[in-house]
Short mmCIF file of C-alpha atoms in Angstrom, two decimals:
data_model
loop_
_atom_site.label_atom_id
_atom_site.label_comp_id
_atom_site.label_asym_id
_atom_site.label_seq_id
_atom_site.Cartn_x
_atom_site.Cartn_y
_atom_site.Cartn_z
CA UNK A 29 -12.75 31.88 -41.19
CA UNK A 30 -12.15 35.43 -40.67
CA UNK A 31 -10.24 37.81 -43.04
CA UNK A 32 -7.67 40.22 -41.66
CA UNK A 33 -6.16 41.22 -44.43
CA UNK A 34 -5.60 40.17 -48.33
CA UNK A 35 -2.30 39.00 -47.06
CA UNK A 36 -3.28 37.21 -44.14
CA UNK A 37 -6.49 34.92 -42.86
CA UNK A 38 -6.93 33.50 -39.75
CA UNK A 39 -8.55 30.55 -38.48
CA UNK A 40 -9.31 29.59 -34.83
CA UNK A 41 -10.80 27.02 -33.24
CA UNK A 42 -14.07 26.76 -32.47
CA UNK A 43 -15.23 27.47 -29.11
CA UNK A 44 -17.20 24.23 -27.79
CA UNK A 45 -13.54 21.91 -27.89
CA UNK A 46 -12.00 24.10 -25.68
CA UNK A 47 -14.86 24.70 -23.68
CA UNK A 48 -15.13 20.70 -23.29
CA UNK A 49 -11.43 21.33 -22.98
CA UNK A 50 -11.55 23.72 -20.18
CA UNK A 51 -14.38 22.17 -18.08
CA UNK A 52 -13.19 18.59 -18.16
CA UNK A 53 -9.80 19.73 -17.18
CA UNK A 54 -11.67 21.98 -14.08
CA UNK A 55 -13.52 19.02 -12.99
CA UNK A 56 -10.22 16.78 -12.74
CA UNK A 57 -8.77 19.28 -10.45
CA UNK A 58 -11.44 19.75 -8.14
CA UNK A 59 -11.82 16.15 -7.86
CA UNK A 60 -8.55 14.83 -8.19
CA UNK A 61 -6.52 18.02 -6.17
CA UNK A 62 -8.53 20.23 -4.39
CA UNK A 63 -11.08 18.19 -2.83
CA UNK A 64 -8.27 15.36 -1.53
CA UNK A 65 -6.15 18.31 0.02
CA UNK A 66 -8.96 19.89 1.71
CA UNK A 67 -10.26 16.25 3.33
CA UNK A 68 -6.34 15.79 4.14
CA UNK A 69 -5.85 18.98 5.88
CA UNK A 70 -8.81 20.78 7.02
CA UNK A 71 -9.29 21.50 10.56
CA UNK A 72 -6.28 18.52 11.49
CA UNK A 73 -3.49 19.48 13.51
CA UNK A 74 -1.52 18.00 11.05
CA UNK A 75 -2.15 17.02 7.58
CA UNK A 76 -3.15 13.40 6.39
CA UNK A 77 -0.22 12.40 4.37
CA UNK A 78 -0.85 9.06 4.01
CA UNK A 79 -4.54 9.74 2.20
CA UNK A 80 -2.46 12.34 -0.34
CA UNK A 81 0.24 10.06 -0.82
CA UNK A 82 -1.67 7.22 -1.92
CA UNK A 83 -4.20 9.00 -3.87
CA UNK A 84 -2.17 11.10 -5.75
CA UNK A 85 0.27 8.40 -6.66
CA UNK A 86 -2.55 6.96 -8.40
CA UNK A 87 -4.42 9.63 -9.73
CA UNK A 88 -1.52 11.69 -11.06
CA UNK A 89 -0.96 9.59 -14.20
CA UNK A 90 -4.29 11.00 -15.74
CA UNK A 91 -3.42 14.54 -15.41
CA UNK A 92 -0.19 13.68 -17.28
CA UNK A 93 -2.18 12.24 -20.04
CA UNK A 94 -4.07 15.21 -19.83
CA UNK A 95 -1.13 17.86 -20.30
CA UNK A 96 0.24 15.95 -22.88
CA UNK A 97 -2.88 16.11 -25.12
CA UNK A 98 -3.57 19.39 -24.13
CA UNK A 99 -0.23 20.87 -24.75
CA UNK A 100 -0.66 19.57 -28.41
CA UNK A 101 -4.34 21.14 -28.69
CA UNK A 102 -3.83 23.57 -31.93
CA UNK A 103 -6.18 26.86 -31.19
CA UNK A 104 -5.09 29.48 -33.92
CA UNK A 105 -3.66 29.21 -36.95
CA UNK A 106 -2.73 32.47 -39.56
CA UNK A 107 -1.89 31.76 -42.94
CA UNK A 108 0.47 34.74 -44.50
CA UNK A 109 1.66 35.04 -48.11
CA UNK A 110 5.12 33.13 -47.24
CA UNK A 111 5.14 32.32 -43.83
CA UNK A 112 2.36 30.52 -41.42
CA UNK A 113 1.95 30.88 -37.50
CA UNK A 114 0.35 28.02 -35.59
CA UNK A 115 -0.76 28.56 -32.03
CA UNK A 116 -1.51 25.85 -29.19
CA UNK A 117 -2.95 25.97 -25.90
CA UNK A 118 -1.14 27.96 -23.42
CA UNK A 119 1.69 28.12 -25.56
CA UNK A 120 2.73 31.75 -27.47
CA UNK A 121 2.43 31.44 -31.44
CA UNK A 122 5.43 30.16 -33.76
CA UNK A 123 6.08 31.36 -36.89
CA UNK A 124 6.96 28.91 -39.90
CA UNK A 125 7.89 29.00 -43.89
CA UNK A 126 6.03 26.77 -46.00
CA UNK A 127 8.89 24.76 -46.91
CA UNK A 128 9.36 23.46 -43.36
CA UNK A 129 6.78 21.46 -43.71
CA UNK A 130 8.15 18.46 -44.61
CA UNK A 131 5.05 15.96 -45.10
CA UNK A 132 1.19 15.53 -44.05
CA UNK A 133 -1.14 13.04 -42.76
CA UNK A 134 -4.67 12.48 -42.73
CA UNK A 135 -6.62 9.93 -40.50
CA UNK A 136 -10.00 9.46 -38.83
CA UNK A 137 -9.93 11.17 -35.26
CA UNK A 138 -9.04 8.65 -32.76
CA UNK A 139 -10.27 11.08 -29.85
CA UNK A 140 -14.04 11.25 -30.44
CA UNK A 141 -16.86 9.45 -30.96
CA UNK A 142 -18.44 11.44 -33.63
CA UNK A 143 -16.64 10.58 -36.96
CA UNK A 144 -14.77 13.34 -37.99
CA UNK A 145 -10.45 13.48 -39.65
CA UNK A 146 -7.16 14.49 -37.93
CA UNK A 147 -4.66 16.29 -40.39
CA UNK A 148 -1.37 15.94 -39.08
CA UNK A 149 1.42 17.88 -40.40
CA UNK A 150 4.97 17.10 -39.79
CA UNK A 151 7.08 20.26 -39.78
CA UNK A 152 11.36 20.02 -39.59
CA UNK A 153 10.83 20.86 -36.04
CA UNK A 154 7.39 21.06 -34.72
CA UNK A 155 4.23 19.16 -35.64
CA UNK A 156 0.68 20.72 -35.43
CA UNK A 157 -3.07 18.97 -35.68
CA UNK A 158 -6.39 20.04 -36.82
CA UNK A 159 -9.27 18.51 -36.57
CA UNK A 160 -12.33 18.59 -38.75
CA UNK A 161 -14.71 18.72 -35.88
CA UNK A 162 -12.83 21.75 -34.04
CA UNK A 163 -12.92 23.86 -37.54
CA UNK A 164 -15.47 25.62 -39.74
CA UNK A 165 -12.36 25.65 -42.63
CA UNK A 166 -10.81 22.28 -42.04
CA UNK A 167 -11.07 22.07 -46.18
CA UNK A 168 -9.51 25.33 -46.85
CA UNK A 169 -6.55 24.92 -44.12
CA UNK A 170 -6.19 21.54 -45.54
CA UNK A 171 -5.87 22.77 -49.16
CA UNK A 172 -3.39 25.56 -48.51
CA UNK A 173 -1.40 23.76 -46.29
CA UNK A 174 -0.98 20.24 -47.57
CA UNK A 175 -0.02 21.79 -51.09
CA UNK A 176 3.31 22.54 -49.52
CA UNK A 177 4.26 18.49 -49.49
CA UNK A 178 3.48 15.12 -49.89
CA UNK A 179 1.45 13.04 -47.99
CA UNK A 180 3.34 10.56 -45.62
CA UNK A 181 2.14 7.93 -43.75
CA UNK A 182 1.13 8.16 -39.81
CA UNK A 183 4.14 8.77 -37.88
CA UNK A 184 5.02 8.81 -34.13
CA UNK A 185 6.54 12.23 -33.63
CA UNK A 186 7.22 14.36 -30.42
CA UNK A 187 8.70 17.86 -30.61
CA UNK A 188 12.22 17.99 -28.08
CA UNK A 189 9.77 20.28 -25.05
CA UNK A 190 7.34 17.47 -25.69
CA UNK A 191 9.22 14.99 -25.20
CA UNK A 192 11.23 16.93 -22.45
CA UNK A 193 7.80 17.84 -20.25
CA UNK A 194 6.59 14.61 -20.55
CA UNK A 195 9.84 13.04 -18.78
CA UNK A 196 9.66 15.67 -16.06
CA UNK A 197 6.28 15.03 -15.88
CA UNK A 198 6.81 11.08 -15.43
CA UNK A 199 9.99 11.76 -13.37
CA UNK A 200 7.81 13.68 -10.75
CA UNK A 201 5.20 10.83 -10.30
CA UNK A 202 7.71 8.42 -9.95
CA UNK A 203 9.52 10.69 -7.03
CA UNK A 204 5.96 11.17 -5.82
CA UNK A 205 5.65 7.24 -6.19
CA UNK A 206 8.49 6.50 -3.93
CA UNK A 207 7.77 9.14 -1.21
CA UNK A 208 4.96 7.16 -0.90
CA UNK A 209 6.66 4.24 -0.34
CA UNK A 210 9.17 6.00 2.05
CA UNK A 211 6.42 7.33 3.96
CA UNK A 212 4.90 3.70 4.40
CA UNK A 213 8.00 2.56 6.26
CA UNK A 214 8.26 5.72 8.39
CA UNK A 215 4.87 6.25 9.47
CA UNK A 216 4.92 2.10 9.96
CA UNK A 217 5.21 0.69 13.64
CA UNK A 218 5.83 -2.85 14.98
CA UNK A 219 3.30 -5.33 16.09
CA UNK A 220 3.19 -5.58 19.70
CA UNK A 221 1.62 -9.29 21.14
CA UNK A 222 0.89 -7.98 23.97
CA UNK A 223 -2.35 -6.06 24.26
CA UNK A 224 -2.53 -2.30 24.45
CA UNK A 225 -3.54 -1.10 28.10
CA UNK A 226 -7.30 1.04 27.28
CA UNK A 227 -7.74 4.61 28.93
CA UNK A 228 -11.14 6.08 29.90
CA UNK A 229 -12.23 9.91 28.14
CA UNK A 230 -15.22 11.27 30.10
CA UNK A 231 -16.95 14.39 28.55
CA UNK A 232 -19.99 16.07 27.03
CA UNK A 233 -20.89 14.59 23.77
CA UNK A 234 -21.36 17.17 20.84
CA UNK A 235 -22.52 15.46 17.97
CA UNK A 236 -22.95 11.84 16.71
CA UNK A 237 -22.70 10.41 12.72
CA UNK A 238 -22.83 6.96 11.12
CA UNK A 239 -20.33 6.01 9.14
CA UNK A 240 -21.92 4.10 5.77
CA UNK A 241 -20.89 3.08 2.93
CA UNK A 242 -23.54 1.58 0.48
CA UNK A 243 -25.85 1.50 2.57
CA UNK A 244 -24.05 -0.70 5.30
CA UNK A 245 -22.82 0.88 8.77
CA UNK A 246 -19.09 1.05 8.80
CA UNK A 247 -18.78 2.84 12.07
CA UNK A 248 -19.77 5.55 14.24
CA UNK A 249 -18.01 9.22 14.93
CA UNK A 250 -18.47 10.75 18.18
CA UNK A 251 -17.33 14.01 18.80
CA UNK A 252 -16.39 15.78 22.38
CA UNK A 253 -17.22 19.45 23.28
CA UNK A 254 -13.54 19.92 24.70
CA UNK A 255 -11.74 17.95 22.04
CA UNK A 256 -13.43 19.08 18.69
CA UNK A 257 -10.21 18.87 16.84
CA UNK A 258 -10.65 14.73 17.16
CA UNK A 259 -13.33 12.09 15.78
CA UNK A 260 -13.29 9.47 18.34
CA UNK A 261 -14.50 6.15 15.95
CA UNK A 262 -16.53 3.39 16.90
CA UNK A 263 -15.18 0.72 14.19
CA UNK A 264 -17.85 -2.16 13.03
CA UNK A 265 -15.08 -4.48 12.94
CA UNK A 266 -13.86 -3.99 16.59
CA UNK A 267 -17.14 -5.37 18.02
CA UNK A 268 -18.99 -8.66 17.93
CA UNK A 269 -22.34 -7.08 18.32
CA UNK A 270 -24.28 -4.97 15.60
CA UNK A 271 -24.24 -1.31 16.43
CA UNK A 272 -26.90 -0.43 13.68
CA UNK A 273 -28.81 1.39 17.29
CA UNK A 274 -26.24 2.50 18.84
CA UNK A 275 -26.39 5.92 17.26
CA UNK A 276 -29.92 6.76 18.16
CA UNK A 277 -29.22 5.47 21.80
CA UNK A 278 -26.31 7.96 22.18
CA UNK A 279 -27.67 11.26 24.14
CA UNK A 280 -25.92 14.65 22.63
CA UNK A 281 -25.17 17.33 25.16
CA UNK A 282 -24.91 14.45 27.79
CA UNK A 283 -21.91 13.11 29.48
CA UNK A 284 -20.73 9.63 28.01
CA UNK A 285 -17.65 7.90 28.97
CA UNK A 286 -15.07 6.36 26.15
CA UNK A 287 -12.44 3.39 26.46
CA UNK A 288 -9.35 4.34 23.71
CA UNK A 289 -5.97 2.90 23.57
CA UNK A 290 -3.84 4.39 26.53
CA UNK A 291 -1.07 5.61 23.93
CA UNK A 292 -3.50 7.62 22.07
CA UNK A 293 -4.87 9.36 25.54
CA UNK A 294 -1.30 10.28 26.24
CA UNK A 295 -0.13 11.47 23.08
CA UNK A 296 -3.22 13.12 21.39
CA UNK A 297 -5.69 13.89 24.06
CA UNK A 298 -2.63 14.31 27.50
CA UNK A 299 -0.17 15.12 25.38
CA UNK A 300 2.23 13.70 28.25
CA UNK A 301 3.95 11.62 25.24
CA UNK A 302 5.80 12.77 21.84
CA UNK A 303 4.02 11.89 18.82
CA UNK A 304 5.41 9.47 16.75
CA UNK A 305 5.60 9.94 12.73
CA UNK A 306 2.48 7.96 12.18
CA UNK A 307 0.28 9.74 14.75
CA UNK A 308 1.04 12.75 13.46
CA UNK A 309 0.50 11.92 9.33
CA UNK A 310 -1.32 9.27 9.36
CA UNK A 311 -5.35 9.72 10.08
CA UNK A 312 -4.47 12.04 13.05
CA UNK A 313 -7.64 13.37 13.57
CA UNK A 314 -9.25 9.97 14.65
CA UNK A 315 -9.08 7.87 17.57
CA UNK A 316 -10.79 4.38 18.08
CA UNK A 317 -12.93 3.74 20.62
CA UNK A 318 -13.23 0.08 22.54
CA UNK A 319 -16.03 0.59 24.54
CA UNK A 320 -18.85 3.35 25.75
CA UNK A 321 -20.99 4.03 28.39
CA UNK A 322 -23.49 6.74 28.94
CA UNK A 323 -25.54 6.17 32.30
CA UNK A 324 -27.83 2.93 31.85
CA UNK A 325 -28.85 3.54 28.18
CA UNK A 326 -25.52 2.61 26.63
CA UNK A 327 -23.06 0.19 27.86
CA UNK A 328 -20.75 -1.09 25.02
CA UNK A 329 -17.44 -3.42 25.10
CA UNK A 330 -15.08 -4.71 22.84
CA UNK A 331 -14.50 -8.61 24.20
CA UNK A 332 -11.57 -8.53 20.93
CA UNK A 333 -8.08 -8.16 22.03
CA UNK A 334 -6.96 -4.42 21.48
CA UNK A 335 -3.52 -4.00 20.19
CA UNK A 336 -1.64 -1.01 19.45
CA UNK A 337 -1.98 0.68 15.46
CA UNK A 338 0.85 -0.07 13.28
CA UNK A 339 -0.30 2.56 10.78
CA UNK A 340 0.80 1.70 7.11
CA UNK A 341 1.54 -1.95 5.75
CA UNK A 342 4.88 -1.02 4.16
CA UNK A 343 5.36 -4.52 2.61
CA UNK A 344 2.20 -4.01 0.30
CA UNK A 345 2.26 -0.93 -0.29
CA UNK A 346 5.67 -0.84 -1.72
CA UNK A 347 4.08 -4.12 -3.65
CA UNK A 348 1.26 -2.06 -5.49
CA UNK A 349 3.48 1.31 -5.51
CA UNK A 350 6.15 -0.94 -7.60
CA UNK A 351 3.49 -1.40 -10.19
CA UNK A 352 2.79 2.46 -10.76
CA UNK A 353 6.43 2.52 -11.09
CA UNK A 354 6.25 -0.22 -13.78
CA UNK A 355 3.44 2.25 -15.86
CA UNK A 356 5.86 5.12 -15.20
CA UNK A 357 8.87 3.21 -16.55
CA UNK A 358 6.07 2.32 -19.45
CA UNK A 359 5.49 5.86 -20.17
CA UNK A 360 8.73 6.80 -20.22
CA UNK A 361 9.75 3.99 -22.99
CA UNK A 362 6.48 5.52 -25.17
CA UNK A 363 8.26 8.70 -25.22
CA UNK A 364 11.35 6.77 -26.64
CA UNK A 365 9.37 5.65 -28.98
CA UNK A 366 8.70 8.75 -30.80
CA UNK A 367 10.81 10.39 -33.34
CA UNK A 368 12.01 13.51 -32.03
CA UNK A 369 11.69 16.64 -34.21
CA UNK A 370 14.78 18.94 -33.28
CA UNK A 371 15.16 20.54 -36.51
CA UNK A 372 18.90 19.01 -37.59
#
């Protein structure tokens, strides 16, 4: 507690809360925004659309938990001789007169593990926490404040800008939701039965990487000196053979020649054909490779019918995208379900 004045005393929060506060809510948006959009978009052509659109559909819902409880975090709060002032995160302080406060609740702290109490009071417009493990004078606020009125039992209550940002909030994941689904239909192209006709890249070979996931070889990336804006993949699952050595037998600086889909030589490598909405959005920066040779060290053939890339499957996609929209419409009725303080 620090004293201003006789008339006034201030209490703030302590500092480790919104420290925890601060760095957990860093960490989420490094991992959850920054590092998706910089896989999506740097050093492609064009950006990867489909890998921003799925993964923020999902991921989205925790940072709107996470505004919601922030946006209720109480920081600051001044106690005057007839009036009070409450301050919460990144909001600007309100002033209040005792007699708004219209009832109080106390309740073991659902948020932490360490036991500690949430006071809760209920104001004719507003509603305010503190917590016993976020102040040094959790008695002292409690004793001043709860004089004011009785003690009520635990009610749902959201402020109208709460409530309000919270719908916005769930309104933008749900339009973020269904451009998702759009884009799975217009990035999306039709089987063909037929097989796709293969083209042959020759070049000098730059660099080589495995692909692993676990432990276990998923693929290979090859990458061209005169096409370094492309990964040119060697999928596990378009061969019958193991290609665990296949990366050590691979000579960089060395010519090596590569069998791709014709379509992809003509519109990403020739550029002799107009992109279509998928090539462009969707993974644009690789191309899949069906066979390899590099003088007598590495000869390498798909015998698996090729066929041309359809992209997205819009059918499931719009399946599991459905049931996001389900938890949106779910969020949405848990706002309903709160009283809404508007001071009437």
């Amino acid at each position: 507690m620090t004293p201003v004045s006789q008339q006034e005393m201030q209490f703030k929060v302590r500092s480790s809360p919104l420290l925890i506060w601060g760095a957990t809510s860093l960490l989420l948006f490094v991992a959850l925004v920054f590092i998706p959009f910089m896989i999506a978009t740097n050093g492609q052509t064009y950006p990867d659309l489909d890998t921003l659109l799925i993964f923020y559909s999902g991921t989205w819902l925790i940072w709107i938990l996470m505004v919601r409880d922030l946006g209720r975090q109480t920081t600051s709060v001044w106690l005057h001789d007839y009036t009070f002032t409450i301050k919460k995160l990144w909001q600007p302080p309100k002033q209040f007169g005792y007699d708004t406060i219209t009832g109080w609740n106390e309740r073991p702290n659902p948020d932490r593990g360490k036991p500690s109490m949430a006071l809760t009071f209920y104001l004719k417009n507003d509603v305010f926490v503190i917590k016993s493990n976020e102040f040094a004078d959790y008695g002292i606020l409690k004793a001043r404040l709860s004089q004011y009125a009785e003690p009520v039992l635990y009610q749902k209550v959201m402020t109208l800008r709460e409530r309000n940002r919270l719908r916005w909030l769930i309104g933008g994941q749900a339009l973020l939701i269904s451009a998702n689904i759009a884009f799975g239909y217009l990035a999306h192209t039709s089987a063909d039965k037929e097989p796709a006709p293969l083209a042959a890249v020759t070049d000098v070979v730059d660099r080589v990487t495995e692909d692993r996931y676990k432990g276990r070889l998923k693929g290979i990336d090859i990458r061209l000196r005169t096409y370094p804006g492309h990964a040119f993949y060697v999928g596990r699952k378009s061969y019958d053979v193991s290609l665990e050595n296949v990366q050590s037998a691979i000579r960089p600086r060395q010519s090596i020649t590569l069998s791709i889909r014709e379509s992809d030589y003509r519109r990403k490598i020739a550029q002799t054909k107009p992109l279509t909405f998928g090539d462009k959005f969707s993974d644009y920066k690789r191309i899949f490779v069906f066979g390899i040779r590099q003088g007598n060290s590495v000869r390498l053939q798909t015998t698996k019918p090729v066929y041309e890339p359809t992209h997205t499957s819009p059918f499931l996609r719009t399946f599991f995208s459905c049931i996001l929209l389900l938890i949106c419409w779910a969020g949405w009725v848990y706002a309903d379900q709160h009283k809404v303080l508007r001071g009437d």
